[in-house]
PDB file of N, CA and C in Angstrom:
ATOM      1  N   MET A  28    -116.312 -51.851 189.622  1.00 75.00           N
ATOM      2  CA  MET A  28    -114.984 -51.244 189.561  1.00 75.00           C
ATOM      3  C   MET A  28    -114.051 -51.383 190.736  1.00 75.00           C
ATOM      4  N   THR A  29    -113.011 -51.839 190.439  1.00 83.00           N
ATOM      5  CA  THR A  29    -111.994 -52.245 191.454  1.00 83.00           C
ATOM      6  C   THR A  29    -111.211 -50.943 191.971  1.00 83.00           C
ATOM      7  N   LYS A  30    -110.691 -50.993 193.078  1.00 81.00           N
ATOM      8  CA  LYS A  30    -109.774 -50.006 193.747  1.00 81.00           C
ATOM      9  C   LYS A  30    -108.727 -49.688 192.766  1.00 81.00           C
ATOM     10  N   GLU A  31    -108.071 -50.774 192.354  1.00 85.00           N
ATOM     11  CA  GLU A  31    -106.771 -50.472 191.472  1.00 85.00           C
ATOM     12  C   GLU A  31    -107.308 -49.836 190.217  1.00 85.00           C
ATOM     13  N   SER A  32    -108.349 -50.183 189.606  1.00 87.00           N
ATOM     14  CA  SER A  32    -108.684 -49.400 188.197  1.00 87.00           C
ATOM     15  C   SER A  32    -109.068 -48.017 188.494  1.00 87.00           C
ATOM     16  N   VAL A  33    -109.689 -47.765 189.634  1.00 84.00           N
ATOM     17  CA  VAL A  33    -109.899 -46.302 189.912  1.00 84.00           C
ATOM     18  C   VAL A  33    -108.597 -45.574 190.258  1.00 84.00           C
ATOM     19  N   THR A  34    -107.723 -46.242 191.068  1.00 87.00           N
ATOM     20  CA  THR A  34    -106.365 -45.594 191.381  1.00 87.00           C
ATOM     21  C   THR A  34    -105.608 -45.253 190.026  1.00 87.00           C
ATOM     22  N   ASN A  35    -105.664 -46.148 189.070  1.00 86.00           N
ATOM     23  CA  ASN A  35    -104.843 -46.037 187.866  1.00 86.00           C
ATOM     24  C   ASN A  35    -105.540 -44.958 187.001  1.00 86.00           C
ATOM     25  N   GLU A  36    -106.906 -44.893 186.866  1.00 87.00           N
ATOM     26  CA  GLU A  36    -107.584 -44.032 186.124  1.00 87.00           C
ATOM     27  C   GLU A  36    -107.514 -42.668 186.538  1.00 87.00           C
ATOM     28  N   LEU A  37    -107.570 -42.343 187.783  1.00 87.00           N
ATOM     29  CA  LEU A  37    -107.755 -40.980 188.373  1.00 87.00           C
ATOM     30  C   LEU A  37    -106.284 -40.640 188.854  1.00 87.00           C
ATOM     31  N   GLY A  38    -105.318 -41.565 188.911  1.00 89.00           N
ATOM     32  CA  GLY A  38    -103.986 -41.109 189.473  1.00 89.00           C
ATOM     33  C   GLY A  38    -103.976 -40.663 190.805  1.00 89.00           C
ATOM     34  N   LEU A  39    -104.947 -41.368 191.773  1.00 89.00           N
ATOM     35  CA  LEU A  39    -104.829 -40.978 193.100  1.00 89.00           C
ATOM     36  C   LEU A  39    -104.222 -41.914 193.949  1.00 89.00           C
ATOM     37  N   ALA A  40    -103.883 -41.656 195.078  1.00 91.00           N
ATOM     38  CA  ALA A  40    -103.251 -42.624 196.194  1.00 91.00           C
ATOM     39  C   ALA A  40    -104.317 -43.754 196.419  1.00 91.00           C
ATOM     40  N   SER A  41    -103.781 -44.925 196.558  1.00 89.00           N
ATOM     41  CA  SER A  41    -104.536 -46.175 196.880  1.00 89.00           C
ATOM     42  C   SER A  41    -105.461 -45.876 198.292  1.00 89.00           C
ATOM     43  N   GLN A  42    -104.899 -45.386 199.141  1.00 90.00           N
ATOM     44  CA  GLN A  42    -105.546 -45.156 200.455  1.00 90.00           C
ATOM     45  C   GLN A  42    -106.760 -44.085 200.291  1.00 90.00           C
ATOM     46  N   THR A  43    -106.534 -43.171 199.472  1.00 90.00           N
ATOM     47  CA  THR A  43    -107.564 -42.049 199.185  1.00 90.00           C
ATOM     48  C   THR A  43    -108.817 -42.828 198.469  1.00 90.00           C
ATOM     49  N   VAL A  44    -108.494 -43.712 197.401  1.00 89.00           N
ATOM     50  CA  VAL A  44    -109.524 -44.324 196.835  1.00 89.00           C
ATOM     51  C   VAL A  44    -110.374 -45.433 197.777  1.00 89.00           C
ATOM     52  N   ALA A  45    -109.504 -45.946 198.583  1.00 90.00           N
ATOM     53  CA  ALA A  45    -110.161 -46.899 199.598  1.00 90.00           C
ATOM     54  C   ALA A  45    -111.094 -46.102 200.539  1.00 90.00           C
ATOM     55  N   ASP A  46    -110.578 -44.995 201.055  1.00 91.00           N
ATOM     56  CA  ASP A  46    -111.413 -44.242 202.022  1.00 91.00           C
ATOM     57  C   ASP A  46    -112.733 -43.752 201.203  1.00 91.00           C
ATOM     58  N   TRP A  47    -112.586 -43.403 199.906  1.00 88.00           N
ATOM     59  CA  TRP A  47    -113.846 -42.981 199.256  1.00 88.00           C
ATOM     60  C   TRP A  47    -114.762 -43.962 198.946  1.00 88.00           C
ATOM     61  N   MET A  48    -114.410 -45.136 198.618  1.00 88.00           N
ATOM     62  CA  MET A  48    -114.982 -46.361 198.329  1.00 88.00           C
ATOM     63  C   MET A  48    -115.697 -46.840 199.665  1.00 88.00           C
ATOM     64  N   ASN A  49    -115.021 -46.801 200.802  1.00 88.00           N
ATOM     65  CA  ASN A  49    -115.750 -47.165 202.022  1.00 88.00           C
ATOM     66  C   ASN A  49    -116.724 -46.262 202.404  1.00 88.00           C
ATOM     67  N   SER A  50    -116.549 -44.869 202.073  1.00 89.00           N
ATOM     68  CA  SER A  50    -117.572 -43.926 202.456  1.00 89.00           C
ATOM     69  C   SER A  50    -118.652 -44.117 201.743  1.00 89.00           C
ATOM     70  N   CYS A  51    -118.535 -44.288 200.406  1.00 87.00           N
ATOM     71  CA  CYS A  51    -119.773 -44.556 199.424  1.00 87.00           C
ATOM     72  C   CYS A  51    -120.501 -45.864 199.981  1.00 87.00           C
ATOM     73  N   ARG A  52    -119.767 -46.911 200.253  1.00 83.00           N
ATOM     74  CA  ARG A  52    -120.418 -48.123 200.685  1.00 83.00           C
ATOM     75  C   ARG A  52    -121.213 -47.934 201.968  1.00 83.00           C
ATOM     76  N   GLU A  53    -120.678 -47.006 202.857  1.00 86.00           N
ATOM     77  CA  GLU A  53    -121.399 -46.828 204.130  1.00 86.00           C
ATOM     78  C   GLU A  53    -122.588 -45.934 203.819  1.00 86.00           C
ATOM     79  N   VAL A  54    -122.632 -44.965 203.020  1.00 85.00           N
ATOM     80  CA  VAL A  54    -123.867 -44.234 202.594  1.00 85.00           C
ATOM     81  C   VAL A  54    -124.827 -45.113 201.997  1.00 85.00           C
ATOM     82  N   CYS A  55    -124.529 -46.065 201.114  1.00 78.00           N
ATOM     83  CA  CYS A  55    -125.411 -46.899 200.443  1.00 78.00           C
ATOM     84  C   CYS A  55    -126.142 -47.733 201.501  1.00 78.00           C
ATOM     85  N   GLY A  56    -125.218 -48.299 202.484  1.00 75.00           N
ATOM     86  CA  GLY A  56    -125.839 -49.251 203.446  1.00 75.00           C
ATOM     87  C   GLY A  56    -126.654 -48.434 204.399  1.00 75.00           C
ATOM     88  N   ASP A  57    -126.402 -47.211 204.850  1.00 78.00           N
ATOM     89  CA  ASP A  57    -127.219 -46.325 205.621  1.00 78.00           C
ATOM     90  C   ASP A  57    -128.589 -46.144 204.976  1.00 78.00           C
ATOM     91  N   GLU A  58    -128.663 -45.882 203.762  1.00 75.00           N
ATOM     92  CA  GLU A  58    -129.827 -45.600 203.067  1.00 75.00           C
ATOM     93  C   GLU A  58    -130.706 -46.702 202.971  1.00 75.00           C
ATOM     94  N   CYS A  59    -130.136 -47.999 202.640  1.00 69.00           N
ATOM     95  CA  CYS A  59    -130.885 -49.203 202.566  1.00 69.00           C
ATOM     96  C   CYS A  59    -131.508 -49.530 203.920  1.00 69.00           C
ATOM     97  N   LEU A  60    -130.801 -49.319 205.009  1.00 69.00           N
ATOM     98  CA  LEU A  60    -131.319 -49.641 206.334  1.00 69.00           C
ATOM     99  C   LEU A  60    -132.215 -48.550 206.855  1.00 69.00           C
ATOM    100  N   ALA A  61    -132.132 -47.370 206.329  1.00 72.00           N
ATOM    101  CA  ALA A  61    -133.088 -46.239 206.758  1.00 72.00           C
ATOM    102  C   ALA A  61    -134.437 -46.393 206.100  1.00 72.00           C
ATOM    103  N   PHE A  62    -134.497 -46.999 204.980  1.00 69.00           N
ATOM    104  CA  PHE A  62    -135.897 -47.080 204.318  1.00 69.00           C
ATOM    105  C   PHE A  62    -136.692 -48.084 205.151  1.00 69.00           C
ATOM    106  N   ASP A  63    -137.848 -47.346 205.615  1.00 71.00           N
ATOM    107  CA  ASP A  63    -138.849 -48.020 206.553  1.00 71.00           C
ATOM    108  C   ASP A  63    -140.249 -48.252 205.953  1.00 71.00           C
ATOM    109  N   GLY A  64    -140.412 -47.869 204.639  1.00 73.00           N
ATOM    110  CA  GLY A  64    -141.600 -47.874 204.092  1.00 73.00           C
ATOM    111  C   GLY A  64    -141.911 -49.437 203.408  1.00 73.00           C
ATOM    112  N   LYS A  65    -142.997 -49.384 202.726  1.00 76.00           N
ATOM    113  CA  LYS A  65    -143.479 -50.514 202.021  1.00 76.00           C
ATOM    114  C   LYS A  65    -143.311 -50.341 200.558  1.00 76.00           C
ATOM    115  N   PHE A  66    -143.012 -51.464 199.846  1.00 76.00           N
ATOM    116  CA  PHE A  66    -142.987 -51.422 198.510  1.00 76.00           C
ATOM    117  C   PHE A  66    -143.566 -52.717 197.773  1.00 76.00           C
ATOM    118  N   GLY A  67    -143.642 -52.785 196.450  1.00 74.00           N
ATOM    119  CA  GLY A  67    -144.216 -53.896 195.940  1.00 74.00           C
ATOM    120  C   GLY A  67    -145.577 -53.752 195.324  1.00 74.00           C
ATOM    121  N   GLY A  68    -146.347 -54.689 195.340  1.00 75.00           N
ATOM    122  CA  GLY A  68    -147.638 -54.429 194.875  1.00 75.00           C
ATOM    123  C   GLY A  68    -148.152 -55.477 193.910  1.00 75.00           C
ATOM    124  N   VAL A  69    -149.385 -55.365 193.345  1.00 76.00           N
ATOM    125  CA  VAL A  69    -149.822 -56.397 192.433  1.00 76.00           C
ATOM    126  C   VAL A  69    -149.000 -56.304 191.110  1.00 76.00           C
ATOM    127  N   GLY A  70    -148.572 -57.462 190.561  1.00 78.00           N
ATOM    128  CA  GLY A  70    -147.758 -57.505 189.520  1.00 78.00           C
ATOM    129  C   GLY A  70    -146.337 -57.322 189.615  1.00 78.00           C
ATOM    130  N   LYS A  71    -145.930 -56.963 190.863  1.00 80.00           N
ATOM    131  CA  LYS A  71    -144.387 -56.563 190.946  1.00 80.00           C
ATOM    132  C   LYS A  71    -143.886 -57.745 191.710  1.00 80.00           C
ATOM    133  N   VAL A  72    -142.572 -58.025 191.225  1.00 82.00           N
ATOM    134  CA  VAL A  72    -141.717 -59.109 191.764  1.00 82.00           C
ATOM    135  C   VAL A  72    -140.705 -58.636 192.686  1.00 82.00           C
ATOM    136  N   VAL A  73    -140.712 -59.095 193.985  1.00 82.00           N
ATOM    137  CA  VAL A  73    -139.687 -58.594 195.148  1.00 82.00           C
ATOM    138  C   VAL A  73    -138.892 -59.965 195.476  1.00 82.00           C
ATOM    139  N   GLU A  74    -137.642 -59.911 195.305  1.00 85.00           N
ATOM    140  CA  GLU A  74    -136.653 -60.892 195.471  1.00 85.00           C
ATOM    141  C   GLU A  74    -136.193 -60.755 196.849  1.00 85.00           C
ATOM    142  N   ILE A  75    -136.238 -61.776 197.656  1.00 86.00           N
ATOM    143  CA  ILE A  75    -135.697 -61.739 199.018  1.00 86.00           C
ATOM    144  C   ILE A  75    -134.765 -62.754 199.233  1.00 86.00           C
ATOM    145  N   ASP A  76    -133.973 -62.546 200.180  1.00 89.00           N
ATOM    146  CA  ASP A  76    -132.998 -63.596 200.773  1.00 89.00           C
ATOM    147  C   ASP A  76    -132.472 -63.159 202.055  1.00 89.00           C
ATOM    148  N   GLU A  77    -131.664 -64.071 202.659  1.00 87.00           N
ATOM    149  CA  GLU A  77    -131.165 -63.875 203.950  1.00 87.00           C
ATOM    150  C   GLU A  77    -129.607 -64.396 203.973  1.00 87.00           C
ATOM    151  N   SER A  78    -128.786 -63.643 204.704  1.00 86.00           N
ATOM    152  CA  SER A  78    -127.456 -64.231 204.725  1.00 86.00           C
ATOM    153  C   SER A  78    -126.854 -63.917 206.115  1.00 86.00           C
ATOM    154  N   LYS A  79    -125.812 -64.680 206.439  1.00 83.00           N
ATOM    155  CA  LYS A  79    -125.343 -64.457 207.790  1.00 83.00           C
ATOM    156  C   LYS A  79    -123.850 -63.879 207.593  1.00 83.00           C
ATOM    157  N   PHE A  80    -123.729 -62.633 208.308  1.00 78.00           N
ATOM    158  CA  PHE A  80    -122.379 -62.060 208.302  1.00 78.00           C
ATOM    159  C   PHE A  80    -121.594 -62.190 209.504  1.00 78.00           C
ATOM    160  N   GLY A  81    -120.434 -62.791 209.435  1.00 75.00           N
ATOM    161  CA  GLY A  81    -119.648 -63.083 210.569  1.00 75.00           C
ATOM    162  C   GLY A  81    -118.308 -63.429 210.173  1.00 75.00           C
ATOM    163  N   LYS A  82    -117.417 -63.998 211.104  1.00 70.00           N
ATOM    164  CA  LYS A  82    -116.110 -64.334 210.628  1.00 70.00           C
ATOM    165  C   LYS A  82    -115.852 -65.702 211.312  1.00 70.00           C
ATOM    166  N   ARG A  83    -115.161 -66.552 210.466  1.00 67.00           N
ATOM    167  CA  ARG A  83    -114.837 -67.837 211.143  1.00 67.00           C
ATOM    168  C   ARG A  83    -113.353 -67.717 211.555  1.00 67.00           C
ATOM    169  N   LYS A  84    -113.067 -68.387 212.512  1.00 68.00           N
ATOM    170  CA  LYS A  84    -111.691 -68.371 213.122  1.00 68.00           C
ATOM    171  C   LYS A  84    -110.922 -69.480 212.577  1.00 68.00           C
ATOM    172  N   TYR A  85    -109.760 -69.110 212.007  1.00 70.00           N
ATOM    173  CA  TYR A  85    -108.900 -70.060 211.432  1.00 70.00           C
ATOM    174  C   TYR A  85    -109.303 -70.931 210.206  1.00 70.00           C
ATOM    175  N   ASN A  86    -110.190 -70.388 209.430  1.00 65.00           N
ATOM    176  CA  ASN A  86    -111.169 -70.920 208.446  1.00 65.00           C
ATOM    177  C   ASN A  86    -111.509 -72.310 208.610  1.00 65.00           C
ATOM    178  N   ARG A  87    -111.952 -72.635 209.887  1.00 66.00           N
ATOM    179  CA  ARG A  87    -112.467 -73.984 210.215  1.00 66.00           C
ATOM    180  C   ARG A  87    -113.916 -74.095 209.827  1.00 66.00           C
ATOM    181  N   VAL A  88    -114.294 -75.205 209.615  1.00 61.00           N
ATOM    182  CA  VAL A  88    -115.775 -75.414 209.140  1.00 61.00           C
ATOM    183  C   VAL A  88    -116.398 -75.661 210.528  1.00 61.00           C
ATOM    184  N   ARG A  89    -117.195 -74.568 210.782  1.00 61.00           N
ATOM    185  CA  ARG A  89    -117.930 -74.508 211.907  1.00 61.00           C
ATOM    186  C   ARG A  89    -118.960 -73.450 211.970  1.00 61.00           C
ATOM    187  N   ARG A  90    -119.829 -73.412 212.947  1.00 66.00           N
ATOM    188  CA  ARG A  90    -120.916 -72.331 212.913  1.00 66.00           C
ATOM    189  C   ARG A  90    -120.251 -71.005 212.842  1.00 66.00           C
ATOM    190  N   VAL A  91    -120.695 -70.064 212.139  1.00 68.00           N
ATOM    191  CA  VAL A  91    -120.238 -68.839 212.189  1.00 68.00           C
ATOM    192  C   VAL A  91    -120.888 -67.794 213.007  1.00 68.00           C
ATOM    193  N   GLU A  92    -120.347 -67.221 214.000  1.00 74.00           N
ATOM    194  CA  GLU A  92    -120.865 -66.198 214.895  1.00 74.00           C
ATOM    195  C   GLU A  92    -121.105 -64.855 214.178  1.00 74.00           C
ATOM    196  N   GLY A  93    -122.238 -64.415 214.156  1.00 79.00           N
ATOM    197  CA  GLY A  93    -122.470 -63.166 213.450  1.00 79.00           C
ATOM    198  C   GLY A  93    -124.051 -62.779 213.536  1.00 79.00           C
ATOM    199  N   LYS A  94    -124.360 -61.867 212.587  1.00 83.00           N
ATOM    200  CA  LYS A  94    -125.745 -61.290 212.591  1.00 83.00           C
ATOM    201  C   LYS A  94    -126.493 -61.767 211.243  1.00 83.00           C
ATOM    202  N   TRP A  95    -127.796 -62.149 211.215  1.00 87.00           N
ATOM    203  CA  TRP A  95    -128.454 -62.419 210.001  1.00 87.00           C
ATOM    204  C   TRP A  95    -128.959 -61.122 209.514  1.00 87.00           C
ATOM    205  N   VAL A  96    -128.834 -61.018 208.080  1.00 88.00           N
ATOM    206  CA  VAL A  96    -129.436 -59.744 207.509  1.00 88.00           C
ATOM    207  C   VAL A  96    -130.409 -60.369 206.489  1.00 88.00           C
ATOM    208  N   PHE A  97    -131.576 -59.837 206.450  1.00 88.00           N
ATOM    209  CA  PHE A  97    -132.718 -60.053 205.661  1.00 88.00           C
ATOM    210  C   PHE A  97    -133.012 -59.001 204.707  1.00 88.00           C
ATOM    211  N   GLY A  98    -133.199 -59.228 203.559  1.00 86.00           N
ATOM    212  CA  GLY A  98    -133.314 -58.155 202.506  1.00 86.00           C
ATOM    213  C   GLY A  98    -134.127 -58.465 201.293  1.00 86.00           C
ATOM    214  N   GLY A  99    -134.737 -57.474 200.744  1.00 85.00           N
ATOM    215  CA  GLY A  99    -135.528 -57.517 199.586  1.00 85.00           C
ATOM    216  C   GLY A  99    -135.149 -56.505 198.441  1.00 85.00           C
ATOM    217  N   LEU A 100    -135.463 -56.877 197.222  1.00 84.00           N
ATOM    218  CA  LEU A 100    -135.195 -56.049 196.199  1.00 84.00           C
ATOM    219  C   LEU A 100    -136.463 -56.062 195.250  1.00 84.00           C
ATOM    220  N   LEU A 101    -136.992 -54.930 194.794  1.00 84.00           N
ATOM    221  CA  LEU A 101    -138.063 -54.834 193.976  1.00 84.00           C
ATOM    222  C   LEU A 101    -137.458 -55.057 192.593  1.00 84.00           C
ATOM    223  N   ARG A 102    -137.766 -56.043 191.773  1.00 86.00           N
ATOM    224  CA  ARG A 102    -137.216 -56.346 190.436  1.00 86.00           C
ATOM    225  C   ARG A 102    -137.486 -55.216 189.553  1.00 86.00           C
ATOM    226  N   TYR A 103    -136.392 -54.742 188.713  1.00 86.00           N
ATOM    227  CA  TYR A 103    -136.494 -53.785 187.830  1.00 86.00           C
ATOM    228  C   TYR A 103    -136.606 -52.270 188.351  1.00 86.00           C
ATOM    229  N   SER A 104    -136.196 -52.086 189.624  1.00 83.00           N
ATOM    230  CA  SER A 104    -136.149 -50.685 190.233  1.00 83.00           C
ATOM    231  C   SER A 104    -134.990 -50.774 191.165  1.00 83.00           C
ATOM    232  N   ASN A 105    -134.915 -49.533 191.793  1.00 74.00           N
ATOM    233  CA  ASN A 105    -133.883 -49.364 192.901  1.00 74.00           C
ATOM    234  C   ASN A 105    -134.391 -49.508 194.277  1.00 74.00           C
ATOM    235  N   GLU A 106    -135.630 -49.987 194.431  1.00 79.00           N
ATOM    236  CA  GLU A 106    -136.026 -50.013 195.744  1.00 79.00           C
ATOM    237  C   GLU A 106    -135.634 -51.246 196.434  1.00 79.00           C
ATOM    238  N   CYS A 107    -135.155 -51.164 197.732  1.00 81.00           N
ATOM    239  CA  CYS A 107    -134.713 -52.362 198.505  1.00 81.00           C
ATOM    240  C   CYS A 107    -134.783 -52.026 199.820  1.00 81.00           C
ATOM    241  N   PHE A 108    -134.691 -53.166 200.690  1.00 83.00           N
ATOM    242  CA  PHE A 108    -134.624 -53.004 202.082  1.00 83.00           C
ATOM    243  C   PHE A 108    -133.824 -53.980 202.669  1.00 83.00           C
ATOM    244  N   PHE A 109    -133.116 -53.843 203.941  1.00 84.00           N
ATOM    245  CA  PHE A 109    -132.347 -54.619 204.686  1.00 84.00           C
ATOM    246  C   PHE A 109    -132.688 -54.591 206.124  1.00 84.00           C
ATOM    247  N   GLU A 110    -132.742 -55.745 206.712  1.00 85.00           N
ATOM    248  CA  GLU A 110    -132.945 -55.578 208.285  1.00 85.00           C
ATOM    249  C   GLU A 110    -131.908 -56.650 208.812  1.00 85.00           C
ATOM    250  N   VAL A 111    -131.405 -56.200 210.071  1.00 86.00           N
ATOM    251  CA  VAL A 111    -130.609 -57.035 210.764  1.00 86.00           C
ATOM    252  C   VAL A 111    -131.560 -57.847 211.842  1.00 86.00           C
ATOM    253  N   LEU A 112    -131.394 -59.269 211.773  1.00 88.00           N
ATOM    254  CA  LEU A 112    -132.337 -59.960 212.640  1.00 88.00           C
ATOM    255  C   LEU A 112    -131.467 -60.683 213.722  1.00 88.00           C
ATOM    256  N   ASP A 113    -132.121 -61.118 214.781  1.00 85.00           N
ATOM    257  CA  ASP A 113    -131.309 -61.996 215.759  1.00 85.00           C
ATOM    258  C   ASP A 113    -131.554 -63.301 215.350  1.00 85.00           C
ATOM    259  N   GLU A 114    -132.785 -63.734 214.682  1.00 84.00           N
ATOM    260  CA  GLU A 114    -132.996 -65.007 214.441  1.00 84.00           C
ATOM    261  C   GLU A 114    -133.808 -64.968 212.933  1.00 84.00           C
ATOM    262  N   ARG A 115    -133.808 -66.100 212.360  1.00 84.00           N
ATOM    263  CA  ARG A 115    -134.420 -66.178 210.962  1.00 84.00           C
ATOM    264  C   ARG A 115    -135.314 -67.338 210.964  1.00 84.00           C
ATOM    265  N   SER A 116    -136.162 -67.362 211.994  1.00 87.00           N
ATOM    266  CA  SER A 116    -137.188 -68.403 212.026  1.00 87.00           C
ATOM    267  C   SER A 116    -138.360 -67.855 210.985  1.00 87.00           C
ATOM    268  N   ALA A 117    -139.122 -68.916 210.648  1.00 86.00           N
ATOM    269  CA  ALA A 117    -140.313 -68.535 209.523  1.00 86.00           C
ATOM    270  C   ALA A 117    -141.198 -67.481 210.062  1.00 86.00           C
ATOM    271  N   ASP A 118    -141.430 -67.521 211.282  1.00 88.00           N
ATOM    272  CA  ASP A 118    -142.324 -66.543 211.874  1.00 88.00           C
ATOM    273  C   ASP A 118    -141.666 -65.030 211.698  1.00 88.00           C
ATOM    274  N   VAL A 119    -140.554 -64.933 212.044  1.00 88.00           N
ATOM    275  CA  VAL A 119    -139.833 -63.640 212.042  1.00 88.00           C
ATOM    276  C   VAL A 119    -139.790 -63.158 210.599  1.00 88.00           C
ATOM    277  N   LEU A 120    -139.329 -64.083 209.687  1.00 87.00           N
ATOM    278  CA  LEU A 120    -139.158 -63.620 208.228  1.00 87.00           C
ATOM    279  C   LEU A 120    -140.567 -63.391 207.760  1.00 87.00           C
ATOM    280  N   LEU A 121    -141.612 -63.961 207.969  1.00 85.00           N
ATOM    281  CA  LEU A 121    -142.941 -63.727 207.376  1.00 85.00           C
ATOM    282  C   LEU A 121    -143.570 -62.431 208.135  1.00 85.00           C
ATOM    283  N   GLU A 122    -143.291 -62.044 209.238  1.00 86.00           N
ATOM    284  CA  GLU A 122    -143.493 -60.863 209.803  1.00 86.00           C
ATOM    285  C   GLU A 122    -142.976 -59.620 209.193  1.00 86.00           C
ATOM    286  N   VAL A 123    -141.554 -59.743 208.765  1.00 85.00           N
ATOM    287  CA  VAL A 123    -140.873 -58.745 208.161  1.00 85.00           C
ATOM    288  C   VAL A 123    -141.509 -58.611 206.643  1.00 85.00           C
ATOM    289  N   ILE A 124    -141.698 -59.603 205.992  1.00 83.00           N
ATOM    290  CA  ILE A 124    -142.358 -59.600 204.647  1.00 83.00           C
ATOM    291  C   ILE A 124    -143.749 -58.875 204.505  1.00 83.00           C
ATOM    292  N   LYS A 125    -144.534 -59.348 205.726  1.00 81.00           N
ATOM    293  CA  LYS A 125    -145.935 -58.669 205.662  1.00 81.00           C
ATOM    294  C   LYS A 125    -145.693 -57.191 206.064  1.00 81.00           C
ATOM    295  N   ARG A 126    -144.813 -56.863 207.039  1.00 82.00           N
ATOM    296  CA  ARG A 126    -144.582 -55.458 207.115  1.00 82.00           C
ATOM    297  C   ARG A 126    -144.118 -54.467 206.196  1.00 82.00           C
ATOM    298  N   ARG A 127    -143.322 -55.133 205.164  1.00 80.00           N
ATOM    299  CA  ARG A 127    -142.597 -54.359 204.076  1.00 80.00           C
ATOM    300  C   ARG A 127    -143.489 -54.381 202.945  1.00 80.00           C
ATOM    301  N   TYR A 128    -144.324 -55.355 202.612  1.00 77.00           N
ATOM    302  CA  TYR A 128    -144.945 -55.534 201.295  1.00 77.00           C
ATOM    303  C   TYR A 128    -146.289 -54.959 201.345  1.00 77.00           C
ATOM    304  N   TYR A 129    -146.661 -54.351 200.178  1.00 69.00           N
ATOM    305  CA  TYR A 129    -148.031 -53.669 200.115  1.00 69.00           C
ATOM    306  C   TYR A 129    -149.291 -54.579 200.086  1.00 69.00           C
ATOM    307  N   CYS A 130    -149.211 -55.719 199.509  1.00 61.00           N
ATOM    308  CA  CYS A 130    -150.515 -56.517 199.366  1.00 61.00           C
ATOM    309  C   CYS A 130    -150.279 -57.867 199.926  1.00 61.00           C
ATOM    310  N   ASN A 131    -151.354 -58.672 199.898  1.00 58.00           N
ATOM    311  CA  ASN A 131    -151.254 -60.195 199.954  1.00 58.00           C
ATOM    312  C   ASN A 131    -150.246 -60.654 198.934  1.00 58.00           C
ATOM    313  N   PHE A 132    -149.549 -61.614 199.685  1.00 53.00           N
ATOM    314  CA  PHE A 132    -148.408 -62.157 198.713  1.00 53.00           C
ATOM    315  C   PHE A 132    -148.469 -63.588 198.505  1.00 53.00           C
ATOM    316  N   ARG A 133    -147.876 -64.115 197.469  1.00 57.00           N
ATOM    317  CA  ARG A 133    -147.821 -65.551 197.038  1.00 57.00           C
ATOM    318  C   ARG A 133    -146.302 -65.892 197.295  1.00 57.00           C
ATOM    319  N   LEU A 134    -145.842 -66.749 197.998  1.00 57.00           N
ATOM    320  CA  LEU A 134    -144.540 -67.034 198.365  1.00 57.00           C
ATOM    321  C   LEU A 134    -144.048 -68.109 197.417  1.00 57.00           C
ATOM    322  N   LEU A 135    -142.983 -67.667 196.716  1.00 56.00           N
ATOM    323  CA  LEU A 135    -142.459 -68.728 195.677  1.00 56.00           C
ATOM    324  C   LEU A 135    -140.972 -68.877 196.143  1.00 56.00           C
ATOM    325  N   VAL A 136    -140.861 -70.096 196.478  1.00 56.00           N
ATOM    326  CA  VAL A 136    -139.485 -70.647 196.967  1.00 56.00           C
ATOM    327  C   VAL A 136    -138.660 -71.017 195.950  1.00 56.00           C
ATOM    328  N   VAL A 137    -137.417 -70.528 195.657  1.00 55.00           N
ATOM    329  CA  VAL A 137    -136.536 -70.951 194.530  1.00 55.00           C
ATOM    330  C   VAL A 137    -135.194 -71.266 195.353  1.00 55.00           C
ATOM    331  N   ILE A 138    -134.713 -72.472 195.238  1.00 50.00           N
ATOM    332  CA  ILE A 138    -133.481 -72.892 195.900  1.00 50.00           C
ATOM    333  C   ILE A 138    -132.406 -73.130 194.851  1.00 50.00           C
TER     334      ILE A 138
END
């Protein structure tokens, strides 16, 4: 739902809607980062991915300075996790997967 549609539907000021949306986004982010347990298991599919968040100067094609975020989502549920990482080497990512997942896993790479 866009900020404009909420503003029009509820008749609120644009800045009020923006503040509430930012607050909700922050709460969701805090909850995802706060979850420190394990999930998954036999017969469960966990989708994982990593992304780098940063800013490019002047829209130039070059390396983006920022943080790597690695996360997983248990398919067909609301369970997820996110971790901010300094590097995304295979050793670091596998350590996170082993720490977060309940059982031995089979790694399926989809590009």
